Amino acid sequence: MTARKDSAIDPPHYESGAIKEQIVPALQTAFPDDILDVQTMPVDETVTVVRVEGVRQIIRHLVEELDVLHLSTITGQEIEEGIELLYHFWRGSGLTLRVVLPLDALEVATVTDIIPGAAFYEREIVEMLGVTFAGHQDPLRLFLPDDWDGPPPLRKERS
Amino acid sequence: MRRITIPIGPQHPLLKEPVSFLLDVEGEQVLDSVLRLGYVHRGIERLAQERSYVQIVHLVERVCGICSHVHTTTYCKAVESLMGLEVPERGVYLRALLCELERIHSHMLWLGVLAMNMGFDTVFMYAWRDREIVLDMMEDLSGGRVSHAVNVIGGVRIDLDEEQRKDMLARLAQLEQQVLRAKNVVEHERSLRARTEGIGILTPEQAKQYCVVGPVARASGLDMDLRRDMPHLPYSELDFEVITHDAGDVWARTLVRVLETVESVHLCRQILENLPDGPVSVRAKRRAPEGEAITRTEAPRGEVIYYVRGDGSESPARLKIRTPTLTTLITLPEQLRNVAVADVSVVLSGVDLCIACADR
């Protein structure tokens, strides 16, 4: 057995224009109410702003219908309007879903049953920012010590 | 038979860094495992919000003790695209040269660790002896064996003269001979194959579901490598192969990494032979404007992703780092299922853990 240089198994190196030309228009057609805006970000990243209620359905559609399988990570950050989550996907170029959770309702549906690889990223956001992922099977601490009782460390102190 | 729980870590002779695995064992077989991180969590993302853009270059260099240069490269690329800077071509080539030397260093270090953990000390000693060649090359380039401090926002702070360039090419030839010897050992040595074949299997479907990256994904048949898939200099002008294998076991990972090392030697040679003339850096501003940027780079262990949000001040409002080890750690419970206790060390070594990276 020798290493093969070209894999026959489903080569995921896609054409780089697919996100902009096919996938974002397909999402806009399928979810006209949930997609609020389409933006760009350097380097070569397309950003779609998404309603909280629609995130799960959109990600399911991306994985099951549009073959966007690779979730690079989820970034969470506190901004003026609340907690912003950025789901960074990759298929030949970057696709980011931007969701804003208001500070009085920090809950969003989990995607770990659709993408098992999201489990650690969601757990990190649970402990670092205090967001709840409804339906997460194992929302235990991953990085923080067991006896940590301070506020989520990446939150800003607000008086 | 009674089920018992064996703790491996946070401090354990098998592990080079602190991480905890609780193995649920029946007889000789591992049934399940639970993973816990955070023992080297340094809060780098939080710290970055209080440092200036220039200081963070040195901060992110300390995310990883093996592939430090690729972290500063990814960070600098993100900040440069925020500031609208264009790095001169010679600077881009020198950055990539160090990235490839670092990949060779990382893969050879890993081969030694794998060999040591399976009790094959000869391979460990040869791999680490030959790694000295590449460490010396990096030291001559930058002054540091592991932490290079080569990147600055806007380019690099080192340059090569003609004599150094020829010297590097000569040492690359020596390195190539040793790497090919390691490849020969991995392909043909029977005891190494007996310990690694069929162990720690990750199927292509599992690799896709868990969003695995790097050599572990490529050894499970996923043909992905950002050096090729995200066309950028200098890789778009260089000739190299992306190595894949479909077995998905530890042996496939070993073979993929060793063949990748050979490719990296070719890449270094091409970079040195085609090094463009000109300046190596441009002057950067202290402040980045409001805005966001995302960069992805192929590190020795796979895709590294950095997200930077600037708010117009001297330090970023948010810096997010995702290191490739986090994607492979999550698959370990799958890989350890039904493995014999004696093979746990081989499985854990096979994915090339970098816990400091994962914890940040």
mmCIF file of N, CA, C and O in Angstrom, chain B residues 89-181:
data_model
loop_
_atom_site.group_PDB
_atom_site.id
_atom_site.type_symbol
_atom_site.label_atom_id
_atom_site.label_comp_id
_atom_site.label_asym_id
_atom_site.label_seq_id
_atom_site.Cartn_x
_atom_site.Cartn_y
_atom_site.Cartn_z
ATOM 1 N N GLU B 89 7.005 40.984 -2.052
ATOM 2 C CA GLU B 89 7.083 39.560 -2.404
ATOM 3 C C GLU B 89 8.213 38.824 -1.695
ATOM 4 O O GLU B 89 8.052 37.692 -1.270
ATOM 5 N N ARG B 90 9.348 39.483 -1.562
ATOM 6 C CA ARG B 90 10.471 38.821 -0.888
ATOM 7 C C ARG B 90 10.115 38.490 0.566
ATOM 8 O O ARG B 90 10.459 37.430 1.081
ATOM 9 N N GLY B 91 9.381 39.379 1.204
ATOM 10 C CA GLY B 91 8.933 39.126 2.573
ATOM 11 C C GLY B 91 7.996 37.936 2.638
ATOM 12 O O GLY B 91 8.091 37.092 3.544
ATOM 13 N N VAL B 92 7.076 37.844 1.673
ATOM 14 C CA VAL B 92 6.135 36.729 1.635
ATOM 15 C C VAL B 92 6.882 35.400 1.460
ATOM 16 O O VAL B 92 6.580 34.405 2.125
ATOM 17 N N TYR B 93 7.894 35.418 0.570
ATOM 18 C CA TYR B 93 8.668 34.194 0.327
ATOM 19 C C TYR B 93 9.445 33.778 1.576
ATOM 20 O O TYR B 93 9.515 32.597 1.917
ATOM 21 N N LEU B 94 10.036 34.751 2.264
ATOM 22 C CA LEU B 94 10.828 34.406 3.455
ATOM 23 C C LEU B 94 9.916 33.866 4.567
ATOM 24 O O LEU B 94 10.286 32.939 5.285
ATOM 25 N N ARG B 95 8.709 34.448 4.684
ATOM 26 C CA ARG B 95 7.745 33.926 5.645
ATOM 27 C C ARG B 95 7.430 32.463 5.351
ATOM 28 O O ARG B 95 7.424 31.618 6.245
ATOM 29 N N ALA B 96 7.176 32.185 4.066
ATOM 30 C CA ALA B 96 6.814 30.818 3.689
ATOM 31 C C ALA B 96 7.985 29.868 3.884
ATOM 32 O O ALA B 96 7.799 28.707 4.253
ATOM 33 N N LEU B 97 9.214 30.362 3.647
ATOM 34 C CA LEU B 97 10.392 29.511 3.850
ATOM 35 C C LEU B 97 10.435 29.020 5.294
ATOM 36 O O LEU B 97 10.614 27.829 5.562
ATOM 37 N N LEU B 98 10.214 29.937 6.220
ATOM 38 C CA LEU B 98 10.265 29.551 7.625
ATOM 39 C C LEU B 98 9.080 28.646 7.982
ATOM 40 O O LEU B 98 9.212 27.717 8.780
ATOM 41 N N CYS B 99 7.914 28.899 7.364
ATOM 42 C CA CYS B 99 6.746 28.025 7.586
ATOM 43 C C CYS B 99 7.079 26.585 7.188
ATOM 44 O O CYS B 99 6.723 25.643 7.884
ATOM 45 N N GLU B 100 7.757 26.427 6.050
ATOM 46 C CA GLU B 100 8.060 25.073 5.572
ATOM 47 C C GLU B 100 9.153 24.432 6.423
ATOM 48 O O GLU B 100 9.079 23.244 6.733
ATOM 49 N N LEU B 101 10.159 25.207 6.828
ATOM 50 C CA LEU B 101 11.185 24.652 7.720
ATOM 51 C C LEU B 101 10.536 24.194 9.025
ATOM 52 O O LEU B 101 10.871 23.148 9.578
ATOM 53 N N GLU B 102 9.564 24.987 9.473
ATOM 54 C CA GLU B 102 8.885 24.656 10.721
ATOM 55 C C GLU B 102 8.049 23.376 10.576
ATOM 56 O O GLU B 102 7.952 22.581 11.503
ATOM 57 N N ARG B 103 7.465 23.197 9.380
ATOM 58 C CA ARG B 103 6.695 21.976 9.144
ATOM 59 C C ARG B 103 7.614 20.754 9.212
ATOM 60 O O ARG B 103 7.272 19.725 9.797
ATOM 61 N N ILE B 104 8.817 20.878 8.602
ATOM 62 C CA ILE B 104 9.773 19.765 8.638
ATOM 63 C C ILE B 104 10.151 19.470 10.093
ATOM 64 O O ILE B 104 10.135 18.324 10.550
ATOM 65 N N HIS B 105 10.449 20.543 10.826
ATOM 66 C CA HIS B 105 10.823 20.411 12.244
ATOM 67 C C HIS B 105 9.698 19.749 13.036
ATOM 68 O O HIS B 105 9.923 18.799 13.790
ATOM 69 N N SER B 106 8.464 20.205 12.826
ATOM 70 C CA SER B 106 7.331 19.673 13.581
ATOM 71 C C SER B 106 7.096 18.195 13.263
ATOM 72 O O SER B 106 6.883 17.373 14.158
ATOM 73 N N HIS B 107 7.129 17.845 11.981
ATOM 74 C CA HIS B 107 6.856 16.455 11.596
ATOM 75 C C HIS B 107 7.967 15.519 12.087
ATOM 76 O O HIS B 107 7.696 14.380 12.486
ATOM 77 N N MET B 108 9.216 15.985 12.079
ATOM 78 C CA MET B 108 10.298 15.112 12.540
ATOM 79 C C MET B 108 10.262 14.946 14.053
ATOM 80 O O MET B 108 10.505 13.865 14.571
ATOM 81 N N LEU B 109 9.926 16.036 14.735
ATOM 82 C CA LEU B 109 9.753 15.942 16.184
ATOM 83 C C LEU B 109 8.651 14.934 16.504
ATOM 84 O O LEU B 109 8.790 14.072 17.365
ATOM 85 N N TRP B 110 7.554 15.024 15.739
ATOM 86 C CA TRP B 110 6.429 14.131 15.982
ATOM 87 C C TRP B 110 6.811 12.667 15.735
ATOM 88 O O TRP B 110 6.438 11.783 16.502
ATOM 89 N N LEU B 111 7.578 12.430 14.651
ATOM 90 C CA LEU B 111 7.986 11.047 14.363
ATOM 91 C C LEU B 111 8.788 10.487 15.536
ATOM 92 O O LEU B 111 8.597 9.330 15.940
ATOM 93 N N GLY B 112 9.648 11.318 16.111
ATOM 94 C CA GLY B 112 10.423 10.890 17.271
ATOM 95 C C GLY B 112 9.531 10.574 18.462
ATOM 96 O O GLY B 112 9.709 9.563 19.141
ATOM 97 N N VAL B 113 8.537 11.439 18.725
ATOM 98 C CA VAL B 113 7.637 11.229 19.860
ATOM 99 C C VAL B 113 6.832 9.940 19.673
ATOM 100 O O VAL B 113 6.685 9.141 20.601
ATOM 101 N N LEU B 114 6.329 9.728 18.449
ATOM 102 C CA LEU B 114 5.569 8.500 18.180
ATOM 103 C C LEU B 114 6.448 7.275 18.426
ATOM 104 O O LEU B 114 6.044 6.321 19.110
ATOM 105 N N ALA B 115 7.683 7.314 17.895
ATOM 106 C CA ALA B 115 8.579 6.169 18.039
ATOM 107 C C ALA B 115 8.889 5.917 19.515
ATOM 108 O O ALA B 115 8.871 4.774 19.980
ATOM 109 N N MET B 116 9.122 7.000 20.268
ATOM 110 C CA MET B 116 9.442 6.832 21.681
ATOM 111 C C MET B 116 8.260 6.224 22.427
ATOM 112 O O MET B 116 8.423 5.322 23.245
ATOM 113 N N ASN B 117 7.035 6.712 22.112
ATOM 114 C CA ASN B 117 5.864 6.212 22.827
ATOM 115 C C ASN B 117 5.532 4.768 22.481
ATOM 116 O O ASN B 117 4.785 4.107 23.200
ATOM 117 N N MET B 118 6.033 4.268 21.344
ATOM 118 C CA MET B 118 5.800 2.848 21.063
ATOM 119 C C MET B 118 7.022 2.023 21.428
ATOM 120 O O MET B 118 7.071 0.833 21.135
ATOM 121 N N GLY B 119 8.019 2.641 22.063
ATOM 122 C CA GLY B 119 9.182 1.892 22.523
ATOM 123 C C GLY B 119 10.212 1.633 21.447
ATOM 124 O O GLY B 119 11.011 0.708 21.557
ATOM 125 N N PHE B 120 10.214 2.434 20.402
ATOM 126 C CA PHE B 120 11.143 2.246 19.292
ATOM 127 C C PHE B 120 12.189 3.357 19.366
ATOM 128 O O PHE B 120 12.154 4.319 18.604
ATOM 129 N N ASP B 121 13.133 3.217 20.299
ATOM 130 C CA ASP B 121 14.020 4.329 20.610
ATOM 131 C C ASP B 121 14.992 4.669 19.481
ATOM 132 O O ASP B 121 15.449 5.805 19.374
ATOM 133 N N THR B 122 15.322 3.688 18.630
ATOM 134 C CA THR B 122 16.275 3.975 17.546
ATOM 135 C C THR B 122 15.710 5.037 16.611
ATOM 136 O O THR B 122 16.393 6.008 16.263
ATOM 137 N N VAL B 123 14.448 4.846 16.205
ATOM 138 C CA VAL B 123 13.830 5.813 15.299
ATOM 139 C C VAL B 123 13.729 7.176 15.981
ATOM 140 O O VAL B 123 13.978 8.214 15.370
ATOM 141 N N PHE B 124 13.386 7.141 17.278
ATOM 142 C CA PHE B 124 13.307 8.393 18.038
ATOM 143 C C PHE B 124 14.630 9.144 17.973
ATOM 144 O O PHE B 124 14.674 10.340 17.668
ATOM 145 N N MET B 125 15.746 8.425 18.219
ATOM 146 C CA MET B 125 17.039 9.114 18.255
ATOM 147 C C MET B 125 17.457 9.614 16.880
ATOM 148 O O MET B 125 17.958 10.729 16.743
ATOM 149 N N TYR B 126 17.243 8.800 15.834
ATOM 150 C CA TYR B 126 17.596 9.257 14.484
ATOM 151 C C TYR B 126 16.744 10.454 14.071
ATOM 152 O O TYR B 126 17.250 11.420 13.493
ATOM 153 N N ALA B 127 15.431 10.383 14.354
ATOM 154 C CA ALA B 127 14.552 11.477 13.940
ATOM 155 C C ALA B 127 14.960 12.774 14.617
ATOM 156 O O ALA B 127 15.026 13.825 13.976
ATOM 157 N N TRP B 128 15.284 12.702 15.906
ATOM 158 C CA TRP B 128 15.642 13.932 16.621
ATOM 159 C C TRP B 128 17.054 14.399 16.277
ATOM 160 O O TRP B 128 17.329 15.585 16.313
ATOM 161 N N ARG B 129 17.936 13.464 15.933
ATOM 162 C CA ARG B 129 19.264 13.889 15.487
ATOM 163 C C ARG B 129 19.139 14.669 14.175
ATOM 164 O O ARG B 129 19.719 15.733 14.016
ATOM 165 N N ASP B 130 18.335 14.128 13.244
ATOM 166 C CA ASP B 130 18.212 14.777 11.941
ATOM 167 C C ASP B 130 17.430 16.084 12.029
ATOM 168 O O ASP B 130 17.602 16.971 11.203
ATOM 169 N N ARG B 131 16.569 16.183 13.040
ATOM 170 C CA ARG B 131 15.830 17.428 13.243
ATOM 171 C C ARG B 131 16.782 18.581 13.571
ATOM 172 O O ARG B 131 16.482 19.742 13.308
ATOM 173 N N GLU B 132 17.961 18.241 14.124
ATOM 174 C CA GLU B 132 18.932 19.290 14.451
ATOM 175 C C GLU B 132 19.349 20.082 13.207
ATOM 176 O O GLU B 132 19.644 21.268 13.296
ATOM 177 N N ILE B 133 19.372 19.396 12.044
ATOM 178 C CA ILE B 133 19.775 20.117 10.816
ATOM 179 C C ILE B 133 18.823 21.272 10.570
ATOM 180 O O ILE B 133 19.236 22.404 10.325
ATOM 181 N N VAL B 134 17.526 20.984 10.678
ATOM 182 C CA VAL B 134 16.549 22.027 10.368
ATOM 183 C C VAL B 134 16.513 23.070 11.487
ATOM 184 O O VAL B 134 16.350 24.264 11.230
ATOM 185 N N LEU B 135 16.746 22.639 12.731
ATOM 186 C CA LEU B 135 16.794 23.621 13.828
ATOM 187 C C LEU B 135 17.971 24.579 13.636
ATOM 188 O O LEU B 135 17.859 25.781 13.857
ATOM 189 N N ASP B 136 19.123 24.032 13.195
ATOM 190 C CA ASP B 136 20.283 24.893 12.939
ATOM 191 C C ASP B 136 19.998 25.886 11.817
ATOM 192 O O ASP B 136 20.397 27.043 11.877
ATOM 193 N N MET B 137 19.302 25.391 10.771
ATOM 194 C CA MET B 137 18.974 26.294 9.663
ATOM 195 C C MET B 137 18.093 27.440 10.155
ATOM 196 O O MET B 137 18.288 28.600 9.796
ATOM 197 N N MET B 138 17.120 27.096 10.996
ATOM 198 C CA MET B 138 16.222 28.140 11.500
ATOM 199 C C MET B 138 16.973 29.102 12.410
ATOM 200 O O MET B 138 16.721 30.301 12.401
ATOM 201 N N GLU B 139 17.921 28.557 13.181
ATOM 202 C CA GLU B 139 18.684 29.426 14.076
ATOM 203 C C GLU B 139 19.544 30.404 13.268
ATOM 204 O O GLU B 139 19.644 31.578 13.605
ATOM 205 N N ASP B 140 20.142 29.909 12.181
ATOM 206 C CA ASP B 140 20.951 30.801 11.357
ATOM 207 C C ASP B 140 20.106 31.870 10.688
ATOM 208 O O ASP B 140 20.558 32.985 10.450
ATOM 209 N N LEU B 141 18.876 31.513 10.342
ATOM 210 C CA LEU B 141 17.979 32.473 9.689
ATOM 211 C C LEU B 141 17.526 33.555 10.664
ATOM 212 O O LEU B 141 17.498 34.733 10.336
ATOM 213 N N SER B 142 17.109 33.120 11.872
ATOM 214 C CA SER B 142 16.373 34.040 12.732
ATOM 215 C C SER B 142 17.048 34.310 14.071
ATOM 216 O O SER B 142 16.709 35.269 14.747
ATOM 217 N N GLY B 143 17.988 33.454 14.467
ATOM 218 C CA GLY B 143 18.585 33.605 15.782
ATOM 219 C C GLY B 143 17.909 32.757 16.836
ATOM 220 O O GLY B 143 18.391 32.672 17.957
ATOM 221 N N GLY B 144 16.776 32.130 16.505
ATOM 222 C CA GLY B 144 16.080 31.312 17.485
ATOM 223 C C GLY B 144 15.774 29.940 16.921
ATOM 224 O O GLY B 144 15.491 29.804 15.735
ATOM 225 N N ARG B 145 15.853 28.918 17.763
ATOM 226 C CA ARG B 145 15.565 27.567 17.274
ATOM 227 C C ARG B 145 14.066 27.317 17.184
ATOM 228 O O ARG B 145 13.601 26.658 16.266
ATOM 229 N N VAL B 146 13.310 27.818 18.138
ATOM 230 C CA VAL B 146 11.867 27.528 18.143
ATOM 231 C C VAL B 146 11.046 28.813 18.055
ATOM 232 O O VAL B 146 10.154 28.925 17.239
ATOM 233 N N SER B 147 11.362 29.790 18.912
ATOM 234 C CA SER B 147 10.681 31.079 18.798
ATOM 235 C C SER B 147 11.543 31.989 17.943
ATOM 236 O O SER B 147 12.648 32.322 18.338
ATOM 237 N N HIS B 148 11.026 32.355 16.766
ATOM 238 C CA HIS B 148 11.890 33.025 15.792
ATOM 239 C C HIS B 148 11.772 34.537 15.827
ATOM 240 O O HIS B 148 12.702 35.233 15.442
ATOM 241 N N ALA B 149 10.609 35.047 16.227
ATOM 242 C CA ALA B 149 10.367 36.499 16.208
ATOM 243 C C ALA B 149 10.745 37.103 14.866
ATOM 244 O O ALA B 149 11.421 38.124 14.804
ATOM 245 N N VAL B 150 10.359 36.442 13.786
ATOM 246 C CA VAL B 150 10.720 36.889 12.442
ATOM 247 C C VAL B 150 9.664 37.834 11.874
ATOM 248 O O VAL B 150 9.980 38.800 11.188
ATOM 249 N N ASN B 151 8.403 37.579 12.179
ATOM 250 C CA ASN B 151 7.340 38.372 11.582
ATOM 251 C C ASN B 151 7.169 39.702 12.292
ATOM 252 O O ASN B 151 7.235 39.787 13.512
ATOM 253 N N VAL B 152 6.954 40.724 11.481
ATOM 254 C CA VAL B 152 6.479 41.998 12.005
ATOM 255 C C VAL B 152 5.256 42.346 11.159
ATOM 256 O O VAL B 152 5.081 41.790 10.075
ATOM 257 N N ILE B 153 4.413 43.244 11.669
ATOM 258 C CA ILE B 153 3.268 43.629 10.856
ATOM 259 C C ILE B 153 3.805 44.401 9.659
ATOM 260 O O ILE B 153 4.489 45.406 9.825
ATOM 261 N N GLY B 154 3.554 43.880 8.472
ATOM 262 C CA GLY B 154 4.087 44.502 7.258
ATOM 263 C C GLY B 154 5.190 43.710 6.581
ATOM 264 O O GLY B 154 5.644 44.088 5.515
ATOM 265 N N GLY B 155 5.619 42.597 7.175
ATOM 266 C CA GLY B 155 6.656 41.795 6.523
ATOM 267 C C GLY B 155 7.472 40.976 7.501
ATOM 268 O O GLY B 155 6.946 40.455 8.475
ATOM 269 N N VAL B 156 8.779 40.856 7.221
ATOM 270 C CA VAL B 156 9.668 40.114 8.108
ATOM 271 C C VAL B 156 10.849 41.003 8.483
ATOM 272 O O VAL B 156 11.110 42.013 7.830
ATOM 273 N N ARG B 157 11.573 40.621 9.538
ATOM 274 C CA ARG B 157 12.716 41.439 9.968
ATOM 275 C C ARG B 157 14.049 40.792 9.602
ATOM 276 O O ARG B 157 15.091 41.187 10.103
ATOM 277 N N ILE B 158 14.018 39.737 8.791
ATOM 278 C CA ILE B 158 15.275 39.075 8.414
ATOM 279 C C ILE B 158 15.468 39.168 6.903
ATOM 280 O O ILE B 158 14.529 39.431 6.164
ATOM 281 N N ASP B 159 16.691 38.967 6.472
ATOM 282 C CA ASP B 159 16.956 38.861 5.047
ATOM 283 C C ASP B 159 18.111 37.882 4.848
ATOM 284 O O ASP B 159 18.830 37.568 5.786
ATOM 285 N N LEU B 160 18.230 37.393 3.631
ATOM 286 C CA LEU B 160 19.276 36.421 3.310
ATOM 287 C C LEU B 160 20.247 37.055 2.338
ATOM 288 O O LEU B 160 19.819 37.698 1.383
ATOM 289 N N ASP B 161 21.560 36.849 2.545
ATOM 290 C CA ASP B 161 22.474 37.246 1.472
ATOM 291 C C ASP B 161 22.802 36.004 0.633
ATOM 292 O O ASP B 161 22.379 34.892 0.951
ATOM 293 N N GLU B 162 23.545 36.224 -0.442
ATOM 294 C CA GLU B 162 23.778 35.168 -1.420
ATOM 295 C C GLU B 162 24.503 33.971 -0.779
ATOM 296 O O GLU B 162 24.178 32.811 -1.040
ATOM 297 N N GLU B 163 25.465 34.287 0.092
ATOM 298 C CA GLU B 163 26.244 33.220 0.723
ATOM 299 C C GLU B 163 25.339 32.342 1.607
ATOM 300 O O GLU B 163 25.396 31.117 1.556
ATOM 301 N N GLN B 164 24.489 33.005 2.392
ATOM 302 C CA GLN B 164 23.548 32.268 3.252
ATOM 303 C C GLN B 164 22.613 31.400 2.426
ATOM 304 O O GLN B 164 22.289 30.284 2.795
ATOM 305 N N ARG B 165 22.173 31.961 1.297
ATOM 306 C CA ARG B 165 21.223 31.248 0.449
ATOM 307 C C ARG B 165 21.859 29.947 -0.069
ATOM 308 O O ARG B 165 21.248 28.880 -0.025
ATOM 309 N N LYS B 166 23.110 30.039 -0.514
ATOM 310 C CA LYS B 166 23.795 28.844 -1.033
ATOM 311 C C LYS B 166 24.026 27.825 0.079
ATOM 312 O O LYS B 166 23.886 26.620 -0.123
ATOM 313 N N ASP B 167 24.376 28.354 1.250
ATOM 314 C CA ASP B 167 24.604 27.479 2.401
ATOM 315 C C ASP B 167 23.324 26.727 2.778
ATOM 316 O O ASP B 167 23.345 25.521 3.050
ATOM 317 N N MET B 168 22.180 27.449 2.748
ATOM 318 C CA MET B 168 20.896 26.815 3.062
ATOM 319 C C MET B 168 20.582 25.712 2.052
ATOM 320 O O MET B 168 20.107 24.641 2.416
ATOM 321 N N LEU B 169 20.853 25.977 0.768
ATOM 322 C CA LEU B 169 20.574 24.973 -0.262
ATOM 323 C C LEU B 169 21.411 23.722 -0.041
ATOM 324 O O LEU B 169 20.925 22.595 -0.197
ATOM 325 N N ALA B 170 22.673 23.916 0.359
ATOM 326 C CA ALA B 170 23.537 22.760 0.602
ATOM 327 C C ALA B 170 23.022 21.942 1.782
ATOM 328 O O ALA B 170 22.991 20.707 1.737
ATOM 329 N N ARG B 171 22.593 22.652 2.828
ATOM 330 C CA ARG B 171 22.108 21.911 3.998
ATOM 331 C C ARG B 171 20.767 21.233 3.730
ATOM 332 O O ARG B 171 20.453 20.205 4.319
ATOM 333 N N LEU B 172 19.987 21.826 2.816
ATOM 334 C CA LEU B 172 18.724 21.183 2.434
ATOM 335 C C LEU B 172 18.987 19.828 1.779
ATOM 336 O O LEU B 172 18.237 18.870 2.006
ATOM 337 N N ALA B 173 20.052 19.764 0.974
ATOM 338 C CA ALA B 173 20.377 18.497 0.313
ATOM 339 C C ALA B 173 20.699 17.426 1.357
ATOM 340 O O ALA B 173 20.255 16.268 1.246
ATOM 341 N N GLN B 174 21.439 17.830 2.393
ATOM 342 C CA GLN B 174 21.776 16.902 3.475
ATOM 343 C C GLN B 174 20.504 16.470 4.200
ATOM 344 O O GLN B 174 20.293 15.283 4.485
ATOM 345 N N LEU B 175 19.623 17.447 4.467
ATOM 346 C CA LEU B 175 18.371 17.165 5.166
ATOM 347 C C LEU B 175 17.502 16.199 4.357
ATOM 348 O O LEU B 175 16.900 15.271 4.893
ATOM 349 N N GLU B 176 17.479 16.415 3.033
ATOM 350 C CA GLU B 176 16.637 15.587 2.179
ATOM 351 C C GLU B 176 17.045 14.120 2.272
ATOM 352 O O GLU B 176 16.195 13.234 2.359
ATOM 353 N N GLN B 177 18.359 13.868 2.292
ATOM 354 C CA GLN B 177 18.836 12.478 2.410
ATOM 355 C C GLN B 177 18.302 11.828 3.685
ATOM 356 O O GLN B 177 17.838 10.687 3.667
ATOM 357 N N GLN B 178 18.363 12.573 4.788
ATOM 358 C CA GLN B 178 17.914 12.015 6.069
ATOM 359 C C GLN B 178 16.405 11.799 6.074
ATOM 360 O O GLN B 178 15.911 10.818 6.623
ATOM 361 N N VAL B 179 15.672 12.735 5.456
ATOM 362 C CA VAL B 179 14.206 12.597 5.420
ATOM 363 C C VAL B 179 13.817 11.380 4.580
ATOM 364 O O VAL B 179 12.911 10.622 4.936
ATOM 365 N N LEU B 180 14.524 11.175 3.475
ATOM 366 C CA LEU B 180 14.215 10.017 2.635
ATOM 367 C C LEU B 180 14.514 8.717 3.378
ATOM 368 O O LEU B 180 13.826 7.705 3.204
ATOM 369 N N ARG B 181 15.530 8.765 4.240
ATOM 370 C CA ARG B 181 15.833 7.583 5.044
ATOM 371 C C ARG B 181 14.702 7.298 6.037
ATOM 372 O O ARG B 181 14.278 6.154 6.190
#
